[in-house]
Every structure is written in C-alpha cells, then in structure tokens.
CSV table of C-alpha atoms and ligand atoms in Angstrom, one decimal:
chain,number,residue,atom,x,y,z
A,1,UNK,CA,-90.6,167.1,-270.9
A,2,UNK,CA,-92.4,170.5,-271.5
A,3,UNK,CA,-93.9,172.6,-269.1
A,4,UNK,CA,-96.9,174.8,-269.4
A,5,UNK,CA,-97.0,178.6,-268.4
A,6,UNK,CA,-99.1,179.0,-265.1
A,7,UNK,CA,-100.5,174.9,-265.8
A,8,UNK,CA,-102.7,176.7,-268.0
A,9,UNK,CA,-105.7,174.2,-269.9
A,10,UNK,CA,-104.2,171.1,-267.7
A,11,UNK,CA,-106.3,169.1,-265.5
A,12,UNK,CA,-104.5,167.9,-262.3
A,13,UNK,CA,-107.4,166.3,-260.4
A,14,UNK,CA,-110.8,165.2,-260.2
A,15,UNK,CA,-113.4,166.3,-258.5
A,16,UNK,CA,-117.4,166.2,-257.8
A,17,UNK,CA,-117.9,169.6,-256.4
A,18,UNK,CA,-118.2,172.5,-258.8
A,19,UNK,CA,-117.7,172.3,-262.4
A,20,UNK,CA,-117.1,175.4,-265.0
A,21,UNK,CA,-117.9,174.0,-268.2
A,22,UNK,CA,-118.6,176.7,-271.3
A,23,UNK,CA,-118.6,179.4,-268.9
A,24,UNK,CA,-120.8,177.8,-266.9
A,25,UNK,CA,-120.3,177.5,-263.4
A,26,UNK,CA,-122.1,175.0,-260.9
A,27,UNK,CA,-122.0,173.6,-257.2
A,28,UNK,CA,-122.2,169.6,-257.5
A,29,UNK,CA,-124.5,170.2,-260.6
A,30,UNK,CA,-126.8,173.2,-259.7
A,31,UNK,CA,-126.4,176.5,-261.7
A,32,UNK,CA,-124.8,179.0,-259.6
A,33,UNK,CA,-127.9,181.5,-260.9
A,34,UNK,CA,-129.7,178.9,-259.5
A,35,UNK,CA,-128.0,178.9,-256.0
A,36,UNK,CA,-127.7,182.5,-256.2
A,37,UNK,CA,-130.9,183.3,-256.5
A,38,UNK,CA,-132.4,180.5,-254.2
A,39,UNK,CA,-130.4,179.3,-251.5
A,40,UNK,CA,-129.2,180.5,-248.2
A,41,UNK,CA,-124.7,180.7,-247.8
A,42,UNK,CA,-125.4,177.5,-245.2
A,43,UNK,CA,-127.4,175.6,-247.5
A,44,UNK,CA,-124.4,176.0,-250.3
A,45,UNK,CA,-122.3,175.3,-247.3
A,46,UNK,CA,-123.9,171.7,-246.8
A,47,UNK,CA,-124.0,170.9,-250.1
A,48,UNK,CA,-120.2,171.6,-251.0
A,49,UNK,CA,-119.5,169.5,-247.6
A,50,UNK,CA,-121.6,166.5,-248.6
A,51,UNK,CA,-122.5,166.9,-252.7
A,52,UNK,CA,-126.3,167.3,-251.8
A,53,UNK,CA,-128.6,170.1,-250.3
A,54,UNK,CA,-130.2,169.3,-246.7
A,55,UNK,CA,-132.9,168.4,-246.2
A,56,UNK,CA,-134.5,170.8,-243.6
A,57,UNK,CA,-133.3,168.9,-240.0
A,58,UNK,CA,-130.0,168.8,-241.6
A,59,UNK,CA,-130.2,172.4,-242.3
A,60,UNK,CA,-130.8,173.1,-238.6
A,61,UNK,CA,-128.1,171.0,-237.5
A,62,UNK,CA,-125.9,172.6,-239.4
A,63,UNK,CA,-126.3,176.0,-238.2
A,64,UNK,CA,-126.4,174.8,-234.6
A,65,UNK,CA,-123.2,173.2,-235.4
A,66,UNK,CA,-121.5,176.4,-236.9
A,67,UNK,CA,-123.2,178.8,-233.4
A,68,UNK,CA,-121.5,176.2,-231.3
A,69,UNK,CA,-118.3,176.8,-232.7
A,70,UNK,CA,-118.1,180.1,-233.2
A,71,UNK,CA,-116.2,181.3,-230.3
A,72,UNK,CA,-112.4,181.4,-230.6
A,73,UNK,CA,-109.8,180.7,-227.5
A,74,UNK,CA,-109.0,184.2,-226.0
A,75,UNK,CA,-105.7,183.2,-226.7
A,76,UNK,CA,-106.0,183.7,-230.1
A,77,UNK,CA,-108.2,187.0,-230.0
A,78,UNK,CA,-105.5,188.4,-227.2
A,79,UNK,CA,-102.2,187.9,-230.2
A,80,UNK,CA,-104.1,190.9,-231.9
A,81,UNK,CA,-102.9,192.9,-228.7
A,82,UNK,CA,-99.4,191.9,-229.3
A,83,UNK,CA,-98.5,193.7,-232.9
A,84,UNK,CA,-98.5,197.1,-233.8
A,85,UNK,CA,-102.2,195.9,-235.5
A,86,UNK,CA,-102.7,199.5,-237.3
A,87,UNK,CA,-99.8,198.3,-239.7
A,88,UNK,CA,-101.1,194.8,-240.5
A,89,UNK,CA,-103.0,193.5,-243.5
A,90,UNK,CA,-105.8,191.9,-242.3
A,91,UNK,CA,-105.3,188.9,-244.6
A,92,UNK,CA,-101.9,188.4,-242.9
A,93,UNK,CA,-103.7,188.4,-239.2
A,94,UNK,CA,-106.2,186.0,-240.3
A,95,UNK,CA,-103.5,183.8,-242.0
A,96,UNK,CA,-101.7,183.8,-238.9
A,97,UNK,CA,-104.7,183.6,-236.4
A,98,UNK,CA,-105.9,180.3,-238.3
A,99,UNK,CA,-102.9,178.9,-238.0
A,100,UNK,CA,-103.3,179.3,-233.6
A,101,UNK,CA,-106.5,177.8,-234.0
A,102,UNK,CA,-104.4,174.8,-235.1
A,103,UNK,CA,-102.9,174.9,-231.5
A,104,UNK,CA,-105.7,175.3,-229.5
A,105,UNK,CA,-107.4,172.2,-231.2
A,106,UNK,CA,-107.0,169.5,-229.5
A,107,UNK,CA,-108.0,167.0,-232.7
A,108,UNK,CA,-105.9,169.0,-235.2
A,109,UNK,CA,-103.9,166.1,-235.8
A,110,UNK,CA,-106.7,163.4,-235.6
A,111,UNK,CA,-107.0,162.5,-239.3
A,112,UNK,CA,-110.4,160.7,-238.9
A,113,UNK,CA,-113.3,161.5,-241.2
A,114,UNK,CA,-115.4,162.4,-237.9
A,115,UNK,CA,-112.1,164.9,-236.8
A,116,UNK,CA,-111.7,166.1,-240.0
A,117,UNK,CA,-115.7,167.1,-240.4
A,118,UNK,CA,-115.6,168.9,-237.0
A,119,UNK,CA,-112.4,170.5,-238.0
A,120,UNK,CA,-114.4,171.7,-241.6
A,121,UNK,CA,-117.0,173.0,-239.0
A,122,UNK,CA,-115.2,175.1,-236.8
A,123,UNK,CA,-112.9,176.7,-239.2
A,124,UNK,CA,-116.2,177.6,-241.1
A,125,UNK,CA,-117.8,179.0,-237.8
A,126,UNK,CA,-114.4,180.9,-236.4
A,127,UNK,CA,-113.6,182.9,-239.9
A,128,UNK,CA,-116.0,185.7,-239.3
A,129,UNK,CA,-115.3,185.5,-235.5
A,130,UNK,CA,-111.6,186.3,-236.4
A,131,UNK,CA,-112.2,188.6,-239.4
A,132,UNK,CA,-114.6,191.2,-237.4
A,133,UNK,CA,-112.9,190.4,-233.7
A,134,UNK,CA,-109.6,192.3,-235.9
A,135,UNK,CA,-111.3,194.6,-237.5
A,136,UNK,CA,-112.7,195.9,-234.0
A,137,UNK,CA,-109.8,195.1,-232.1
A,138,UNK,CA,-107.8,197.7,-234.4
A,139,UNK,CA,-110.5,200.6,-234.1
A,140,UNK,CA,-109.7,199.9,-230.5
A,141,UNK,CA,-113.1,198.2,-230.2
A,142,UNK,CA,-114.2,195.1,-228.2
A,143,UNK,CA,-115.1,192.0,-230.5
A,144,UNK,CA,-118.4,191.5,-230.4
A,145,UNK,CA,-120.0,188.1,-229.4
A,146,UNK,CA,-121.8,186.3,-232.2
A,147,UNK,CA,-124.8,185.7,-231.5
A,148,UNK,CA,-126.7,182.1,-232.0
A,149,UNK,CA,-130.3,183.4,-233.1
A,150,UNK,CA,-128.8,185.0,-236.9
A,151,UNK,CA,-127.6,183.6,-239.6
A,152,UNK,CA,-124.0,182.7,-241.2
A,153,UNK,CA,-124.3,186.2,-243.2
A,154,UNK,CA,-126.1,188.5,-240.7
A,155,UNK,CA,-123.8,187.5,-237.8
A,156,UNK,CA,-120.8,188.9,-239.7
A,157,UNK,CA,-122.3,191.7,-240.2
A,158,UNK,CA,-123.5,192.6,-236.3
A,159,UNK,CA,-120.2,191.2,-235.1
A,160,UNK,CA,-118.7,193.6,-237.9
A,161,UNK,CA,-120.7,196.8,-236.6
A,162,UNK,CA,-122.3,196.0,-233.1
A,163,UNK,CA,-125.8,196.8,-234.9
A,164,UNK,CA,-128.1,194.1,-236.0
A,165,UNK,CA,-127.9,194.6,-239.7
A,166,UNK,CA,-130.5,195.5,-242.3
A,167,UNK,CA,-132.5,192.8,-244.2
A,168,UNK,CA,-131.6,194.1,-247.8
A,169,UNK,CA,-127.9,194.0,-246.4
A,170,UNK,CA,-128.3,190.3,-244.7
A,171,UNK,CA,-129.6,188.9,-248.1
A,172,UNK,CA,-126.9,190.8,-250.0
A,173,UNK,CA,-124.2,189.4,-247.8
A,174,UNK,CA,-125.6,186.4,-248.0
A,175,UNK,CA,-125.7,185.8,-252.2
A,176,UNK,CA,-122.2,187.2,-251.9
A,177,UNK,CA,-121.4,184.5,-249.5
A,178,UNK,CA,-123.1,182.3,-252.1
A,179,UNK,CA,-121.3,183.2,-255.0
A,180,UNK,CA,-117.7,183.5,-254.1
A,181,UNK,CA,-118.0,179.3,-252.1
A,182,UNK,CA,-116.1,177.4,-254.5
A,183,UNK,CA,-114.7,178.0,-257.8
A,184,UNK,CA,-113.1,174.4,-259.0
A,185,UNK,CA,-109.4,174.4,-258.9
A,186,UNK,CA,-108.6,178.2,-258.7
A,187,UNK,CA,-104.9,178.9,-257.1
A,188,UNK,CA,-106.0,179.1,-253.2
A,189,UNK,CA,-108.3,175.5,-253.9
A,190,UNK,CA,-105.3,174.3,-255.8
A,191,UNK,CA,-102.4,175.2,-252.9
A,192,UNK,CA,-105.1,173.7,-250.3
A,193,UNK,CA,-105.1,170.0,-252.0
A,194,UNK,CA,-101.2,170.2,-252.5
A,195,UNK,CA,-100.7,171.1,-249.3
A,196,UNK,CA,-103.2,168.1,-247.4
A,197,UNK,CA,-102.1,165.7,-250.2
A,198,UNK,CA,-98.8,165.3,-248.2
A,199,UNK,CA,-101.5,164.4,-245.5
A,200,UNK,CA,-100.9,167.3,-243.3
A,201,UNK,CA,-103.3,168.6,-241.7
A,202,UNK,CA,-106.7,171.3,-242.3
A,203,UNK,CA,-105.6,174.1,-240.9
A,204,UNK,CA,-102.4,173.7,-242.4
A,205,UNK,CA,-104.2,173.1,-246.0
A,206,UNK,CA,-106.4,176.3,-244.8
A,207,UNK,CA,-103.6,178.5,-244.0
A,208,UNK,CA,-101.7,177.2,-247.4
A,209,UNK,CA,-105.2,178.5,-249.3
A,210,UNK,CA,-105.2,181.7,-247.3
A,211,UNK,CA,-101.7,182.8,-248.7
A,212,UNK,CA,-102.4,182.1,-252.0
A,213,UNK,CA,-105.7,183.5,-252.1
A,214,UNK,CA,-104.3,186.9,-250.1
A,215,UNK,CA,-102.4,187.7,-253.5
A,216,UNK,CA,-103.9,190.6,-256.1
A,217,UNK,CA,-103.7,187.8,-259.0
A,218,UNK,CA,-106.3,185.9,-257.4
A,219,UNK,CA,-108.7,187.2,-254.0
A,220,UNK,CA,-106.7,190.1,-253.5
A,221,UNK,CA,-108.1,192.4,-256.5
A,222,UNK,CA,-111.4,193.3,-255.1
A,223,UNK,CA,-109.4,195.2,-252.2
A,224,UNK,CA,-107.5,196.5,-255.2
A,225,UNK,CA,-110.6,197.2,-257.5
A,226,UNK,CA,-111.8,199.8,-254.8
A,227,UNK,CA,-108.5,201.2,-254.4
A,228,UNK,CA,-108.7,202.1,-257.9
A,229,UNK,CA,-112.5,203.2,-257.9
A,230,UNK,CA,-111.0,205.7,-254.9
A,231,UNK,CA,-108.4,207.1,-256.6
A,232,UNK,CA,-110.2,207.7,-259.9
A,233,UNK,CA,-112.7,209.2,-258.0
A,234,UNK,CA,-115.3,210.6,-260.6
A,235,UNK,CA,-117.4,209.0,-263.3
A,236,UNK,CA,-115.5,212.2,-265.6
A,237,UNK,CA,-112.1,210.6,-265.0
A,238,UNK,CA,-112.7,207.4,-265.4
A,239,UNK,CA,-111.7,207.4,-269.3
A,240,UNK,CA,-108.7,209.0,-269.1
A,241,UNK,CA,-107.6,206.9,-266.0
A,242,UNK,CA,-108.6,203.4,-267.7
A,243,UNK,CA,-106.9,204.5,-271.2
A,244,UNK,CA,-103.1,205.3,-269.9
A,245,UNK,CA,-104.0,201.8,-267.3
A,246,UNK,CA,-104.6,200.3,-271.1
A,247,UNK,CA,-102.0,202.5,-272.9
A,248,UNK,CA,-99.1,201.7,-270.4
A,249,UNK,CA,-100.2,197.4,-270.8
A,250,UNK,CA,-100.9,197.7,-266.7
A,251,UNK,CA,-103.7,195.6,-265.5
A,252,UNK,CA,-107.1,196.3,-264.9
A,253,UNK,CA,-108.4,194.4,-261.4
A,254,UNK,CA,-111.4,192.8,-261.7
A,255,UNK,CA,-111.1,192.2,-264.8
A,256,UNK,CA,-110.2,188.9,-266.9
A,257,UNK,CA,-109.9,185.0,-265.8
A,258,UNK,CA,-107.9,181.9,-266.4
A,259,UNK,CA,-110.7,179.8,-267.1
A,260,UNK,CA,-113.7,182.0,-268.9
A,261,UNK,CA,-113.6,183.3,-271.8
A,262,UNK,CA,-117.2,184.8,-272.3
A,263,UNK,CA,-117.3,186.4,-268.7
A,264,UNK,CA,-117.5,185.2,-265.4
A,265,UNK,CA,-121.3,184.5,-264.4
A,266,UNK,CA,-121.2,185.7,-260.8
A,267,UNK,CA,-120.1,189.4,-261.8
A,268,UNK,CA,-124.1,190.2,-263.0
A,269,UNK,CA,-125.3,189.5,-259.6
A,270,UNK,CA,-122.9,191.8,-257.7
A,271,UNK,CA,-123.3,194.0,-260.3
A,272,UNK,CA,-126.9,194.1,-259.6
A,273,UNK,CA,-126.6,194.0,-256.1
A,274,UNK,CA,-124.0,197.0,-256.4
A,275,UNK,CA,-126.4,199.3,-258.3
A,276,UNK,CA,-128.8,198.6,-255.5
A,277,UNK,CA,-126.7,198.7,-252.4
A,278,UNK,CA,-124.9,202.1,-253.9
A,279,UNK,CA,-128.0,203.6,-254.7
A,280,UNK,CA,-129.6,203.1,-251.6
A,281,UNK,CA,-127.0,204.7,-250.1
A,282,UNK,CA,-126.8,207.5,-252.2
A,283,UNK,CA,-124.2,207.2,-253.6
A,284,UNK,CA,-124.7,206.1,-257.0
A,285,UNK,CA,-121.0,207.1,-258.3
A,286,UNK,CA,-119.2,203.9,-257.4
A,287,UNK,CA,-121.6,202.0,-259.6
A,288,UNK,CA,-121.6,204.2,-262.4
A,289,UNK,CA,-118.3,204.2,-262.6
A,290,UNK,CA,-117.6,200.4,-262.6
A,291,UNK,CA,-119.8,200.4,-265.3
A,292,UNK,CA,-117.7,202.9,-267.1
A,293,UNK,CA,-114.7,201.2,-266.7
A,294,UNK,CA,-116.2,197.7,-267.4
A,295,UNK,CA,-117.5,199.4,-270.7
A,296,UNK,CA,-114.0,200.3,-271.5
A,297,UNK,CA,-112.3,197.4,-270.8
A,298,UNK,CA,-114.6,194.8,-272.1
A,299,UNK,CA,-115.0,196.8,-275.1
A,300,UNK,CA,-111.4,197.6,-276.2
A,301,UNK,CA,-109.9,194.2,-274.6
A,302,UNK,CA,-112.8,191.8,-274.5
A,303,UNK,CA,-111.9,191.0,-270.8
A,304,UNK,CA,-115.0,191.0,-269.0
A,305,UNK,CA,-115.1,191.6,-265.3
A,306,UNK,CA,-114.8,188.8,-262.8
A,307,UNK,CA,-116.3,188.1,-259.1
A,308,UNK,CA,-113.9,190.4,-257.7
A,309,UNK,CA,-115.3,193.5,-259.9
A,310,UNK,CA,-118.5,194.9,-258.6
A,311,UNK,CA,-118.1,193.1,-255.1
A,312,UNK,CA,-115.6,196.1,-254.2
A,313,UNK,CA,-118.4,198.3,-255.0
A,314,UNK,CA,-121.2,195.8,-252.7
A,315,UNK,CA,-119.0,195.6,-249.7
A,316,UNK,CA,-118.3,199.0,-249.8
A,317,UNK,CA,-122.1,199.7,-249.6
A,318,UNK,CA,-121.7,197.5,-246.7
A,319,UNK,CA,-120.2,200.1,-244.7
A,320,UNK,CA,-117.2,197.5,-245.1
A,321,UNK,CA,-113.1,198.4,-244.5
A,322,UNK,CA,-111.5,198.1,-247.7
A,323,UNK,CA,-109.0,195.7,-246.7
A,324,UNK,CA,-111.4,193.8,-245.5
A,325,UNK,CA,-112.8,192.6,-249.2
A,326,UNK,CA,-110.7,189.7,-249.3
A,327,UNK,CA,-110.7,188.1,-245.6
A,328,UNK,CA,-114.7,188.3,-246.9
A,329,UNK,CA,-113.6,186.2,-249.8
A,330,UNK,CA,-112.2,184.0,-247.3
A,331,UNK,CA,-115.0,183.5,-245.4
A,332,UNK,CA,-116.9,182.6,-247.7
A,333,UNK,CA,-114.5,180.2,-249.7
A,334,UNK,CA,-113.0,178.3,-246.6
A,335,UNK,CA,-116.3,175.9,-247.3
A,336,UNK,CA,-114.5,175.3,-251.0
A,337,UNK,CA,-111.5,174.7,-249.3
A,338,UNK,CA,-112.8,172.6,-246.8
A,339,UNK,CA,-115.0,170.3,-248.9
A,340,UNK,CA,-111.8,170.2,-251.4
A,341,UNK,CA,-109.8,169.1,-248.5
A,342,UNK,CA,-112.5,166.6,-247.3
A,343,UNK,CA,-112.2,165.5,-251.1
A,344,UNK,CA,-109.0,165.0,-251.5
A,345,UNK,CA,-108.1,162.6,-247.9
A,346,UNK,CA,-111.0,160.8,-249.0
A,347,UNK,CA,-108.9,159.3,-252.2
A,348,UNK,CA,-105.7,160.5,-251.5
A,349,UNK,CA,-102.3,160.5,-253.4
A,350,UNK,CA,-99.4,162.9,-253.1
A,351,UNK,CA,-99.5,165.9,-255.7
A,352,UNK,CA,-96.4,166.1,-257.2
A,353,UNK,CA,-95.7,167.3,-261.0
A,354,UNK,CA,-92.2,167.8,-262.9
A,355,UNK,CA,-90.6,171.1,-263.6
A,356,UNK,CA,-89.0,170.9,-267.0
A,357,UNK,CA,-85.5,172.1,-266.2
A,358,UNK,CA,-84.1,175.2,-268.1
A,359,UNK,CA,-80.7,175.7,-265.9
A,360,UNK,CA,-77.3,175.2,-267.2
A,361,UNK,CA,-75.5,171.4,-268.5
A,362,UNK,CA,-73.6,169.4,-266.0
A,363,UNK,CA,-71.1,171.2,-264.2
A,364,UNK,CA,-68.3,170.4,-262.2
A,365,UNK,CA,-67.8,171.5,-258.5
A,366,UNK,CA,-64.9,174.4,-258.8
A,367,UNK,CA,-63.6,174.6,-255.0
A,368,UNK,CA,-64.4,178.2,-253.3
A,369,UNK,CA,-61.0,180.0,-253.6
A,370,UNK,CA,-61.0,178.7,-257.3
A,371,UNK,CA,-63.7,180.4,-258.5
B,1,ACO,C1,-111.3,185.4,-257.7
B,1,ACO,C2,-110.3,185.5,-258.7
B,1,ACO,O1,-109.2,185.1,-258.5
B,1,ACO,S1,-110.7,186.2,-260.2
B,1,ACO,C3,-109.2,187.0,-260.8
B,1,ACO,C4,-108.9,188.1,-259.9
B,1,ACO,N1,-107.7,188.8,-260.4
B,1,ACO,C5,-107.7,190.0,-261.1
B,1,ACO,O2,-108.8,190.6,-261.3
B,1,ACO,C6,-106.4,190.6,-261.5
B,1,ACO,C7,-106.5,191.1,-263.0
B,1,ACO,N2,-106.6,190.0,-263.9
B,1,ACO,C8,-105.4,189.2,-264.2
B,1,ACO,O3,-104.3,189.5,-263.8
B,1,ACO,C9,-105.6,188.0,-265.1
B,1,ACO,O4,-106.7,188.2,-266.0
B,1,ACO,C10,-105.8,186.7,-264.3
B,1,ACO,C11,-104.7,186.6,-263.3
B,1,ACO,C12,-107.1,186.7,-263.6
B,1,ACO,C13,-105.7,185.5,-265.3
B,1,ACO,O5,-104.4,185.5,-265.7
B,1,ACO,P1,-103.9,184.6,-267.0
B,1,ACO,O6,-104.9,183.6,-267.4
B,1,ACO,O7,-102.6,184.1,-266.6
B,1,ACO,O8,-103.8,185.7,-268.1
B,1,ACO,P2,-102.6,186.6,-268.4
B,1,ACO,O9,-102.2,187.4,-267.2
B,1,ACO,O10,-101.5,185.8,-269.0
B,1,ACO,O11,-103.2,187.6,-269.5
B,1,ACO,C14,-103.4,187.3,-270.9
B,1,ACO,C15,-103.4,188.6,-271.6
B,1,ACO,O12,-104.5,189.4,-271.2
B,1,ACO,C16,-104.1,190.6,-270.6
B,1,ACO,N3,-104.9,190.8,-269.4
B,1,ACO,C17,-105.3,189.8,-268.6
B,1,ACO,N4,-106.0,190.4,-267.6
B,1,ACO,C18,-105.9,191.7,-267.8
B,1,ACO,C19,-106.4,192.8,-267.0
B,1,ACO,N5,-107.1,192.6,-265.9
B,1,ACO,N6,-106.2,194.0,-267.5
B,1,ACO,C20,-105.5,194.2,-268.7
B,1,ACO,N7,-105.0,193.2,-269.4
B,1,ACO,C21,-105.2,192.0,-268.9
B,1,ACO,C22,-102.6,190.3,-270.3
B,1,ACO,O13,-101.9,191.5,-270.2
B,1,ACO,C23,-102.2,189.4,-271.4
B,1,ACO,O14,-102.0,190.2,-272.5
B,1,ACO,P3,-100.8,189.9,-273.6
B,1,ACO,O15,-101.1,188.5,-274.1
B,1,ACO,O16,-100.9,191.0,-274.6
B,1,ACO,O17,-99.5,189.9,-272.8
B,2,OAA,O1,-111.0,180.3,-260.6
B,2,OAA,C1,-110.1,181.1,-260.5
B,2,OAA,O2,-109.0,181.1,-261.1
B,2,OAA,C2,-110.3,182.3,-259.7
B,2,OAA,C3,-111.7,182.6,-259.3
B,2,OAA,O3,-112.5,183.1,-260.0
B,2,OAA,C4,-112.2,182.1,-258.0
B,2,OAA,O4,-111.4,181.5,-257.2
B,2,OAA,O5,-113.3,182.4,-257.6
C-alpha cells in the first residue's frame, strides 16, 4: 500500500456540481466567466443546490426563503458578549456560532431531504447575519437587522456598515460572491463530505468545512495576502520584499494551487474588480502593487495568483476588516458546502481511505518500570 502526499491527482468522489477540467472551472456545466459575468450570487446559489438555474418564480422564492431566515436566535448573537471578542478571530466566532445554530434548530437532527433543504437555507441566510452581527458587536456596535427588500450581496454590506451600500460595490460583492461558491473538492468541500458521510449532521459537516477552510493553506491567505500588501507598504518595496520571500523558499499567499497549473480563472475578475474598486477610492497603490508582486512571482516561479490574490485588495476597497476576508469566503462557499453535503446523503457511503503505515515492526509490550 502507498500513500500519496496531500492525495494529490486522486479522485475520491463523484460529483455533478463544478468541474475544473484544463484549468477550466464550471458550476454544473456553465463557465465560471459565464456566471461571473451574468448571474446574480442567488442565482449560482440555486443552481449549485439543485444542478439548474431558476427559472424566474424560483428565483423569487429563493430569496424570500433566504429573508425569512435570516435572523439568528438572540442566543446565539448574546455568546459574542461572553468572550473577551477584541482577541478572537472572527473565523473562530463564526465556527463556533454555527455550531449554536445547531442547537437552536429544532430539525438539526431530522435527516430528511425536506429538513436537510431547509437546513441548506438557513445556514445560507444566517452567515452574513453572524459575520457582520461580530464584526459590530466588537466595535461595540449594535448588529444591524437585515433587511428583506436587498439582495444576498447588498445586505451584507448594510448589515456590515449601517449604510445602504453603493451599486458599483453591490455588483462587486456580488461577482465575488459568485466566484468564490464552489470550487470541486478543495480541503473545506472535502472535510464537509467526510464529515456528513458518517451521516452526521449539516451543521456539523458545515462547522467541519469552516475549520478547514479558516487555515492560510486554503481560505485563510486572502486575510494573509493583505497583511503582506500592509507591511510592504509601497509599490518601491515590493521587489526587494518579494525577492528575500523567494530567496528564503517562504511562501507567497495568493499565489499557486493544487489543481491549476496555467492560473486560476477567477483571479482576472478580482483583479479587474480590484483596479476599479482601488482606484475609485484613490487609492491606486494596493493594486499596483499586487500587480508587482504577481509579476514577480509568476515570472520567476510560474505560480500564478489564485482567488485569494486580488480579492484582499477588492474587500479592502470594501471598507472591509481584514480579518474579515475569509468569514467572506465563507459566506459565499457555505452554498458549495451545502449542495456538496446535499450531494453526498443523497448517495451515501462512509469515506474512509488507508494510511500506509511507516511506524516501527511489531513490538512487544515492555511493563512500565521495565522500560
Ligand atoms: C482558495 C484557496 O484555497 S486557493 C489557495 C490559497 N493558498 C495560498 O495562496 C497559500 C500559498 N500557496 C500554497 O501554499 C500552495 O500553492 C497551495 C497550498 C495552494 C497548493 O499546495 P501544493 O499543491 O501542496 O503545492 P506545494 O506546497 O507542495 O508546492 C509545490 C512547490 O511550489 C512552491 N510553492 C507553492 N506555492 C507557493 C507560493 N505561494 N509561494 C512560493 N512557492 C510556492 C513550493 O514551495 C513547492 O516548491 P518545491 O517543490 O521547490 O518544494
Ligand atoms: O480548490 C482548492 O484547492 C482551493 C480553491 O481554490 C478553492 O477552494 O476555491
């Protein structure tokens, strides 16, 4: 028996919801320049849940569906008011407070397709609720109450800041929302279908997806991307700064992937939606410098940038907390995991591969005071 570093190249399931074939990456068969360019976050939404788009009344019903279940139990918002919340990542609170939802549901355990559906739409709905209600609730803010007459991408963004938002920042939001729904079996979609393959239940599959995707490996480098667009600070410095990175064999976030080799197709929308959104807001710098540093790096290592690269630099524009970038991810990519999830009960059987064993021969038990 051999094992293969990181399961790298091996296929551990099938599935009919996105597919990244010669760099190519699509949602049940449409082009994700396609989606990107056409569809709304809830239209991507319904089709990852069901392997079609809506037609319009579906649509509709959708979005009623997600405003209805937006609200979270006071329960769960008051638990922010019980931890020193200043000191918290916000991935860790939103781990935990999706895990409380699970309490407060009374169906969390009902394994029915109809339960399982409803529990798809109100993890989907309560994410930004729980995202921004934390975000506020640490600035010493009151949540704000989402409101039923927006949409998926500009409710975020007013429960975020208290101010309806900008069109230009809605339909950026919203294409960001698009582009980071599903992505195959990356680690978080992976860890969900191992964890409801044992036929446990959604949240737990979500929370299971929400550690996984917290780490810097995976969601976790667009929080880091901006930490290093901070601390280099200047377009000037950015060559030096990249070249010891390179020099000293240390990673550059945002850059490289498991699974494509010519570059990631999302990256050129964010990067054209970060030249836009930084510019508007004058300041130009953040976006001239990823572009420096994806010059260097793609140049001297062919690694090409992935999603998480020039989204640090979008949010940002956003007027968004840093370490916020990846609860965003989260947001967006609970619909993968959900639809995953709703994939995998629907022809289920227990995930379970070898390890090839590398510890020492048999060995015979040598009492304590013997050893
Ligand atoms: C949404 C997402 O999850 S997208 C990915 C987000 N993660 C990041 O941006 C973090 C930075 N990137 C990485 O760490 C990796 O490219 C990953 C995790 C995305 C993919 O990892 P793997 O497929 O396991 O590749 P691995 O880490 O083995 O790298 C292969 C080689 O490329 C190098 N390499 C890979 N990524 C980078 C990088 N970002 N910067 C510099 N070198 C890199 C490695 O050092 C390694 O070199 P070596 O063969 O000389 O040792
Ligand atoms: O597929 C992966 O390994 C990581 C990724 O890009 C994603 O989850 O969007």
């Amino acid at each position: 028996m051999t094992s293969t570093r990181g399961l790298e190249g091996v296929v551990a399931t099938q599935s009919a919801i996105s597919s990244i074939i010669d760099d190519t990456l699509t949602y049940v068969g449409y082009d994700i320049d396609d989606l990107a360019n056409n569809a709304s976050f809830e239209e991507v939404v319904y089709l990852l849940w069901h392997q079609r788009l809506p037609k319009q009344d579906e649509l509709d019903q959708l979005k009623q569906q997600l405003a209805e279940h937006m609200a979270v139990p006071d329960e769960v918002l008051a638990h922010f008011k019980t931890y020193d919340i200043k000191s918290v990542h916000p991935m860790t609170a939103l781990r935990t407070a999706v895990s409380m939802l699970g309490l407060f549901d009374e169906a969390a355990e009902d394994m029915s397709d109809e339960a399982n559906y409803l529990k798809a739409i109100k993890l989907q709905a309560k994410l930004p609720t729980l995202v921004t209600a934390f975000a506020r609730v640490r600035k010493g803010e009151e949540p704000v109450q989402p409101r039923h007459d927006l949409t998926y991408a500009a409710n975020f963004l007013y429960m975020l800041s208290g101010k309806e938002p900008e069109a230009i920042e809605v339909e950026a939001f919203d294409k960001a929302l698009v582009l980071h729904a599903d992505h195959e079996l990356n680690a978080s979609t992976f860890t969900a279908r191992v964890c409801v393959a044992t036929l446990s239940d959604m949240y737990s599959g979500v929370v299971a997806a929400l550690g996984a995707l917290k780490g810097p490996l995976h969601g976790g480098a667009n929080e880091q991307v901006m930490k290093m667009l901070s601390e280099i600070g200047s377009v000037e410095n950015v060559e030096s700064y990249i070249q010891t990175k390179l020099d000293n064999k240390e990673k550059i976030m945002g850059f490289g992937h498991r699974v494509y080799r010519k570059g990631d197709p999302r990256a050129k929308h964010l990067r054209e939606m970060s030249q836009k959104l930084t510019t508007l807001r004058g300041e130009s710098k953040w976006y001239e410098m990823s572009v420096k540093i994806d010059e260097l790096v793609t140049g001297q290592k062919n690694l090409p940038p992935n999603v998480d690269f020039y989204s640090a630099s979008v949010y940002h524009s956003l007027n968004i907390d840093h370490d916020l970038f990846t609860p965003i991810f989260a947001v967006s990519r609970v619909s993968g995991w959900t639809a995953h999830i709703l994939e995998q009960y629907a022809d289920n059987r227990l995930i379970r591969p070898r390890a090839e064993y590398t510890g020492p021969g048999m060995q015979t038990y040598v009492p304590i005071n013997e050893r």
